[in-house]
Short mmCIF file of C-alpha atoms in Angstrom, two decimals:
data_model
loop_
_atom_site.label_atom_id
_atom_site.label_comp_id
_atom_site.label_asym_id
_atom_site.label_seq_id
_atom_site.Cartn_x
_atom_site.Cartn_y
_atom_site.Cartn_z
CA MET C 1 -51.18 -26.29 -8.55
CA ARG C 2 -54.81 -27.36 -8.20
CA ARG C 3 -56.41 -26.24 -4.96
CA LYS C 4 -59.35 -27.82 -3.15
CA ILE C 5 -62.64 -26.40 -1.95
CA LYS C 6 -63.96 -26.58 1.58
CA PRO C 7 -67.47 -28.07 1.61
CA GLY C 8 -70.47 -26.21 2.96
CA ASN C 9 -71.46 -23.28 0.72
CA PHE C 10 -75.17 -24.11 1.17
CA PRO C 11 -76.41 -22.71 4.53
CA ARG C 12 -77.21 -25.11 7.34
CA HIS C 13 -80.00 -24.71 9.90
CA GLU C 14 -79.72 -26.72 13.12
CA ASP C 15 -83.39 -27.03 14.10
CA MET C 16 -84.68 -30.00 12.11
CA HIS C 17 -88.09 -29.91 13.80
CA GLY C 18 -88.86 -26.19 13.51
CA VAL C 19 -89.84 -23.97 10.59
CA LEU C 20 -86.82 -23.52 8.34
CA PRO C 21 -85.95 -20.18 6.73
CA PRO C 22 -85.60 -20.15 2.93
CA HIS C 23 -82.48 -21.47 1.20
CA CYS C 24 -81.09 -23.80 3.85
CA TRP C 25 -80.89 -27.46 4.86
CA THR C 26 -80.91 -29.55 8.00
CA ASN C 27 -80.34 -33.19 8.86
CA TYR C 28 -83.46 -35.33 8.71
CA PRO C 29 -83.98 -38.48 10.81
CA GLY C 30 -83.63 -41.75 8.95
CA GLU C 31 -86.29 -43.21 11.24
CA LEU C 32 -88.93 -41.14 9.40
CA PHE C 33 -88.45 -43.20 6.22
CA ASN C 34 -90.21 -46.51 5.68
CA VAL C 35 -87.89 -49.10 4.15
CA ARG C 36 -88.04 -52.72 3.05
CA ALA C 37 -88.16 -55.29 5.82
CA GLY C 38 -88.12 -59.07 5.92
CA PRO C 39 -88.79 -61.83 6.15
CA ASN C 40 -89.74 -62.66 2.58
CA TYR C 41 -90.20 -59.10 1.37
CA ALA C 42 -90.85 -60.24 -2.21
CA LYS C 43 -94.03 -61.94 -1.01
CA THR C 44 -95.18 -59.70 1.84
CA GLY C 45 -94.06 -56.24 0.65
CA ASN C 46 -93.57 -55.41 4.31
CA LYS C 47 -92.00 -52.06 5.21
CA GLN C 48 -91.03 -50.51 8.52
CA PRO C 49 -89.32 -47.36 9.80
CA SER C 50 -85.58 -47.40 9.18
CA LEU C 51 -83.06 -47.66 11.97
CA GLU C 52 -81.02 -44.51 12.46
CA SER C 53 -79.12 -43.33 9.38
CA LEU C 54 -75.61 -44.69 9.02
CA TYR C 55 -74.20 -41.25 8.21
CA GLU C 56 -74.87 -37.72 9.44
CA VAL C 57 -74.75 -34.94 6.89
CA PHE C 58 -72.17 -32.33 7.89
CA ALA C 59 -72.13 -30.13 4.79
CA VAL C 60 -73.99 -29.45 1.56
CA ASP C 61 -72.74 -27.64 -1.54
CA ALA C 62 -74.78 -26.24 -4.41
CA TYR C 63 -73.08 -24.86 -7.53
CA ASN C 64 -73.93 -23.85 -11.06
CA THR C 65 -71.72 -25.81 -13.46
CA GLN C 66 -70.73 -25.51 -17.11
CA GLY C 67 -71.08 -29.28 -17.44
CA LYS C 68 -71.28 -32.43 -15.38
CA MET C 69 -68.65 -32.73 -12.65
CA PRO C 70 -68.35 -36.36 -11.52
CA HIS C 71 -65.89 -37.40 -8.81
CA ILE C 72 -66.09 -34.12 -6.94
CA GLY C 73 -64.45 -35.79 -3.94
CA LYS C 74 -60.98 -35.40 -5.41
CA ASP C 75 -61.47 -31.60 -5.35
CA VAL C 76 -62.82 -31.35 -1.80
CA GLU C 77 -60.92 -30.80 1.45
CA LEU C 78 -62.66 -33.25 3.76
CA PRO C 79 -62.14 -33.14 7.55
CA PRO C 80 -59.11 -35.07 8.77
CA TYR C 81 -59.57 -38.64 9.93
CA ASN C 82 -56.80 -40.73 11.46
CA GLY C 83 -58.90 -43.42 13.06
CA THR C 84 -59.10 -47.12 12.31
CA LYS C 85 -60.34 -48.03 8.85
CA LEU C 86 -63.59 -49.92 9.13
CA SER C 87 -65.78 -51.88 6.74
CA LEU C 88 -67.61 -48.65 5.81
CA PRO C 89 -65.82 -45.50 4.63
CA GLU C 90 -65.64 -42.61 7.09
CA PHE C 91 -67.19 -40.23 4.55
CA ILE C 92 -69.81 -40.65 1.87
CA ILE C 93 -70.51 -38.08 -0.85
CA ILE C 94 -73.68 -37.95 -2.94
CA ASN C 95 -73.24 -35.81 -6.04
CA LEU C 96 -76.53 -34.99 -7.80
CA MET C 97 -75.84 -33.49 -11.24
CA VAL C 98 -78.97 -31.74 -12.56
CA PRO C 99 -79.49 -30.27 -16.06
CA GLY C 100 -80.17 -26.56 -16.29
CA TYR C 101 -81.58 -26.66 -19.81
CA ALA C 102 -84.98 -27.68 -21.17
CA PRO C 103 -85.34 -31.32 -22.24
CA SER C 104 -84.88 -31.94 -25.93
CA LEU C 105 -87.94 -32.50 -28.09
CA MET C 106 -86.27 -35.76 -29.00
CA TRP C 107 -86.70 -38.63 -26.56
CA ALA C 108 -82.97 -39.20 -26.12
CA ALA C 109 -81.11 -37.28 -23.43
CA ALA C 110 -78.63 -34.56 -24.38
CA GLY C 111 -75.98 -36.13 -22.16
CA ASP C 112 -74.33 -32.98 -20.83
CA GLY C 113 -74.62 -29.23 -20.64
CA VAL C 114 -74.98 -26.29 -18.28
CA GLY C 115 -76.60 -27.31 -15.01
CA TRP C 116 -76.16 -27.38 -11.28
CA SER C 117 -74.91 -29.83 -8.69
CA LEU C 118 -76.23 -30.57 -5.22
CA ILE C 119 -73.48 -32.29 -3.23
CA ILE C 120 -74.23 -33.89 0.12
CA TYR C 121 -71.39 -34.86 2.47
CA GLY C 122 -71.96 -37.43 5.23
CA ARG C 123 -69.78 -38.77 8.01
CA LEU C 124 -70.21 -42.02 9.91
CA LYS C 125 -72.19 -41.47 13.08
CA PRO C 126 -70.19 -42.21 16.25
CA SER C 127 -72.74 -44.86 17.26
CA ILE C 128 -72.33 -46.62 13.90
CA ARG C 129 -68.55 -46.38 14.13
CA GLU C 130 -68.67 -48.04 17.55
CA GLN C 131 -70.85 -50.86 16.21
CA LEU C 132 -68.50 -51.47 13.30
CA ALA C 133 -65.41 -51.44 15.54
CA ALA C 134 -67.07 -54.00 17.83
CA GLY C 135 -68.08 -56.21 14.90
CA ARG C 136 -71.82 -55.67 15.52
CA THR C 137 -72.92 -55.11 11.95
CA THR C 138 -76.44 -55.13 10.59
CA ASN C 139 -77.52 -56.67 7.29
CA ALA C 140 -77.76 -53.17 5.82
CA MET C 141 -74.22 -52.28 6.94
CA ASN C 142 -72.89 -55.40 5.22
CA LEU C 143 -74.87 -54.54 2.09
CA VAL C 144 -73.40 -51.04 1.92
CA SER C 145 -69.91 -52.44 2.51
CA ASN C 146 -70.43 -54.87 -0.38
CA LEU C 147 -71.57 -52.00 -2.61
CA VAL C 148 -68.46 -49.98 -1.78
CA SER C 149 -66.12 -52.87 -2.63
CA ALA C 150 -68.10 -54.13 -5.65
CA LYS C 151 -66.62 -54.09 -9.14
CA GLU C 152 -67.87 -51.51 -11.62
CA ASP C 153 -70.06 -53.99 -13.51
CA SER C 154 -71.52 -55.60 -10.39
CA PRO C 155 -75.34 -55.76 -10.16
CA LEU C 156 -74.96 -54.19 -6.71
CA ARG C 157 -74.04 -50.95 -8.42
CA LYS C 158 -77.62 -50.77 -9.75
CA ARG C 159 -79.18 -50.81 -6.30
CA PHE C 160 -78.83 -47.18 -5.18
CA LYS C 161 -82.17 -45.59 -4.32
CA ILE C 162 -83.36 -42.03 -3.71
CA ILE C 163 -86.44 -41.20 -1.67
CA ALA C 164 -87.62 -37.62 -2.23
CA GLN C 165 -90.78 -36.07 -0.85
CA VAL C 166 -92.25 -32.59 -1.32
CA LEU C 167 -93.72 -31.58 2.03
CA ASN C 168 -95.80 -28.61 0.83
CA PRO C 169 -97.09 -29.56 -2.65
CA ASP C 170 -100.22 -27.37 -2.38
CA GLU C 171 -98.13 -24.24 -1.84
CA CYS C 172 -95.67 -24.65 -4.72
CA GLY C 173 -97.67 -23.55 -7.77
CA PHE C 174 -96.75 -26.57 -9.87
CA GLY C 175 -97.98 -26.77 -13.45
CA SER C 176 -100.52 -29.49 -14.15
CA SER C 177 -98.06 -32.08 -15.47
CA THR C 178 -95.56 -31.52 -12.64
CA ALA C 179 -98.34 -31.59 -10.04
CA SER C 180 -99.55 -34.90 -11.47
CA MET C 181 -96.07 -36.39 -11.31
CA VAL C 182 -95.55 -35.20 -7.73
CA LYS C 183 -98.89 -36.68 -6.68
CA LYS C 184 -97.99 -40.03 -8.26
CA TYR C 185 -94.40 -40.42 -7.08
CA ASN C 186 -94.07 -38.20 -3.98
CA GLY C 187 -92.14 -40.05 -1.27
CA LYS C 188 -91.73 -43.22 -3.31
CA PRO C 189 -88.24 -44.72 -3.71
CA PHE C 190 -86.74 -44.82 -7.17
CA LEU C 191 -83.74 -46.80 -8.33
CA VAL C 192 -80.86 -45.10 -10.09
CA ARG C 193 -79.86 -48.07 -12.22
CA THR C 194 -77.96 -46.80 -15.25
CA THR C 195 -77.19 -43.14 -14.51
CA SER C 196 -75.03 -43.60 -11.43
CA SER C 197 -71.27 -43.82 -11.14
CA PHE C 198 -69.03 -44.59 -8.17
CA TYR C 199 -65.64 -43.33 -7.02
CA SER C 200 -63.40 -44.16 -4.08
CA GLY C 201 -60.75 -42.03 -2.43
CA GLU C 202 -58.93 -41.79 0.87
CA ASN C 203 -61.58 -42.36 3.55
CA TYR C 204 -64.49 -41.55 1.22
CA PHE C 205 -66.88 -43.15 -1.25
CA GLU C 206 -68.72 -41.02 -3.80
CA ILE C 207 -71.97 -41.81 -5.59
CA CYS C 208 -72.74 -39.61 -8.60
CA VAL C 209 -76.26 -39.38 -10.00
CA ASP C 210 -76.42 -38.11 -13.58
CA ALA C 211 -79.87 -36.55 -14.00
CA HIS C 212 -78.79 -35.24 -17.44
CA ASN C 213 -79.38 -38.78 -18.67
CA PHE C 214 -82.57 -39.60 -16.79
CA GLY C 215 -85.53 -40.76 -18.83
CA LYS C 216 -87.50 -38.00 -20.50
CA PRO C 217 -90.45 -38.02 -18.03
CA ALA C 218 -88.03 -37.49 -15.13
CA ARG C 219 -86.16 -34.74 -16.98
CA LEU C 220 -89.44 -33.00 -17.79
CA GLY C 221 -90.39 -33.21 -14.14
CA LEU C 222 -87.10 -31.69 -13.01
CA TRP C 223 -87.49 -28.89 -15.54
CA GLY C 224 -90.99 -28.22 -14.23
CA PHE C 225 -89.57 -27.77 -10.75
CA ARG C 226 -87.08 -25.12 -11.78
CA GLU C 227 -89.38 -22.08 -11.72
CA VAL C 228 -90.96 -22.99 -8.37
CA PHE C 229 -87.98 -24.36 -6.46
CA GLN C 230 -87.97 -21.27 -4.22
CA SER C 231 -91.36 -22.37 -2.89
CA VAL C 232 -90.55 -26.04 -2.31
CA ILE C 233 -89.79 -27.67 1.04
CA PHE C 234 -88.66 -31.25 0.53
CA THR C 235 -86.76 -34.14 2.03
CA GLY C 236 -84.22 -36.31 0.27
CA GLY C 237 -82.85 -39.59 1.56
CA PHE C 238 -80.60 -42.32 0.19
CA VAL C 239 -80.59 -46.07 0.71
CA VAL C 240 -79.17 -49.21 -0.90
CA GLU C 241 -81.85 -51.64 -2.04
CA GLY C 242 -82.05 -54.90 -0.11
CA VAL C 243 -83.49 -57.89 -1.96
CA ASP C 244 -83.40 -61.03 0.18
CA ASP C 245 -83.57 -61.62 3.92
CA LYS C 246 -79.80 -61.49 4.45
CA GLU C 247 -79.86 -57.88 3.14
CA LEU C 248 -82.94 -56.74 5.08
CA PRO C 249 -84.14 -54.63 6.73
CA GLU C 250 -82.81 -51.70 4.72
CA GLN C 251 -81.23 -48.81 6.61
CA MET C 252 -81.00 -45.22 5.40
CA LEU C 253 -77.56 -43.94 4.45
CA MET C 254 -78.40 -40.32 5.29
CA ALA C 255 -81.11 -37.74 4.68
CA CYS C 256 -81.70 -33.99 4.59
CA LYS C 257 -84.57 -31.56 4.64
CA TYR C 258 -84.29 -28.59 2.28
CA SER C 259 -86.21 -25.34 2.48
CA LYS C 260 -86.98 -23.27 -0.62
CA PRO C 261 -83.58 -23.38 -2.36
CA ASP C 262 -82.81 -20.37 -4.54
CA ILE C 263 -81.12 -22.16 -7.42
CA GLU C 264 -81.11 -18.99 -9.53
CA SER C 265 -78.55 -17.38 -7.22
CA LEU C 266 -76.12 -20.29 -6.90
CA PRO C 267 -72.42 -19.50 -7.40
CA TRP C 268 -70.52 -21.03 -10.28
CA PHE C 269 -68.13 -23.80 -9.41
CA PRO C 270 -64.72 -22.13 -9.05
CA ASP C 271 -61.71 -22.59 -11.28
CA LEU C 272 -59.48 -24.61 -8.96
CA THR C 273 -56.36 -23.84 -10.97
CA LYS C 274 -56.58 -20.22 -9.80
CA GLU C 275 -56.46 -18.65 -6.36
CA PRO C 276 -59.85 -17.57 -4.98
CA ALA C 277 -60.88 -13.95 -5.52
CA PRO C 278 -59.87 -11.72 -2.60
CA ASP C 279 -62.43 -10.63 -0.03
CA MET C 280 -62.81 -6.90 -0.68
CA SER C 281 -64.84 -6.30 2.48
CA ASP C 282 -61.72 -4.99 4.25
CA LEU C 283 -59.87 -2.60 1.98
CA LYS C 284 -57.06 -2.17 4.53
CA THR C 285 -55.93 -5.68 3.66
CA TYR C 286 -55.40 -4.73 0.03
CA LEU C 287 -54.27 -1.11 0.45
CA PRO C 288 -51.80 -1.43 3.34
CA SER C 289 -49.37 1.31 2.35
CA ARG C 290 -51.98 4.01 1.88
CA CYS C 291 -53.92 3.16 5.04
CA ALA C 292 -50.82 2.68 7.20
CA GLY C 293 -49.52 6.08 6.11
CA GLY C 294 -52.43 7.92 7.64
CA GLU C 295 -54.17 8.73 4.40
CA PRO C 296 -57.95 8.36 4.34
CA GLU C 297 -59.31 5.06 3.12
CA PRO C 298 -60.70 5.24 -0.41
CA GLY C 299 -64.46 5.52 -0.62
CA PRO C 300 -66.77 4.11 -3.32
CA ALA C 301 -66.29 7.18 -5.49
CA ASP C 302 -62.50 6.73 -5.43
CA LEU C 303 -62.77 3.11 -6.47
CA LEU C 304 -65.30 3.82 -9.19
CA SER C 305 -63.28 6.65 -10.67
CA LYS C 306 -60.15 4.50 -10.69
CA ARG C 307 -61.97 1.59 -12.29
CA ASP C 308 -63.65 3.80 -14.89
CA GLY C 309 -60.30 5.39 -15.70
CA GLU C 310 -58.67 2.01 -16.26
CA GLU C 311 -61.55 0.86 -18.43
CA GLY C 312 -61.50 4.12 -20.32
CA ARG C 313 -57.80 3.80 -21.06
CA GLY C 314 -58.42 0.23 -22.22
CA ALA C 315 -61.18 1.38 -24.54
CA ARG C 316 -58.98 4.15 -25.98
CA ARG C 317 -56.30 1.55 -26.70
CA GLY C 318 -58.91 -0.46 -28.60
CA SER C 319 -58.93 -3.36 -26.15
CA THR C 320 -61.96 -5.59 -25.79
CA ARG C 321 -63.28 -7.63 -22.89
CA ALA C 322 -64.03 -11.33 -23.27
CA GLU C 323 -67.73 -12.04 -22.87
CA HIS C 324 -68.95 -14.72 -20.50
CA ASN C 325 -69.41 -17.91 -22.41
CA ASP C 326 -72.18 -20.21 -21.21
CA THR C 327 -71.27 -22.93 -23.68
CA PRO C 328 -70.43 -26.06 -21.67
CA SER C 329 -66.80 -26.98 -21.61
CA PRO C 330 -65.84 -30.60 -22.31
CA THR C 331 -65.39 -32.82 -19.26
#
């Protein structure tokens, strides 16, 4: 039987306005992003601060992966929701799938391979839920609803945008090419036209972004970030592109602020066909008969000697241990 994971392995910090410790995230106000506004945006290029985000992030996951893992929502145990179904899904999941290997010397993308995923889980804000229930929708709410219900080949499915901004670029130690790219594109929205995919489930809508197949300049930029990620403080927000006045002003879906993520220490995504490894922090749980009988609890030396003895017997029998294989498995 396939089990599900509970979201939230990436630590959360509640104070969005203070100094964040390393390797954590916090919600970030949608009002701090400038978005398209009408009337006649095509002519005026007018932008204004977004209204509040439609969703509030309640959990973030970060995992090493042997290959791309689209539609993560089917493997996640989301909070229960028994309320009225509205024109927007109760939950939204953004699944960013990032390559962990150097870009090929060839221009074409490799397509898949070992990497890591940053998965952001949002839930409708109570204020937005109240507006929807009362029929007081904004142009942006209607646009997102149309995206959710759109067919796979709909042009709306090419309108998902990411707005990422490094907040401390002078402290990160970027190489020259990465520093140039950050300076040019920092905080500017970019469309994910051809490398996104969309999945629906009970009460959720998932947007997957396949960075393995980004254009080569973007993949080179991501690779340049890898060695300095632990120094980077950045924000990341998501929005659906509005084009004409009936779709404007845009309104942020949700946004986070991230502080110095340690991507080198991320756990591997678990095998969901197996039970999770036991927590060995309390040996009484796993040695009930010995501990209940009054015998002393085993210390580190006892455990090491037992383990070494088992391994020694295995070696004398000529057994071999399977080595960890980093070759990506097919998905």
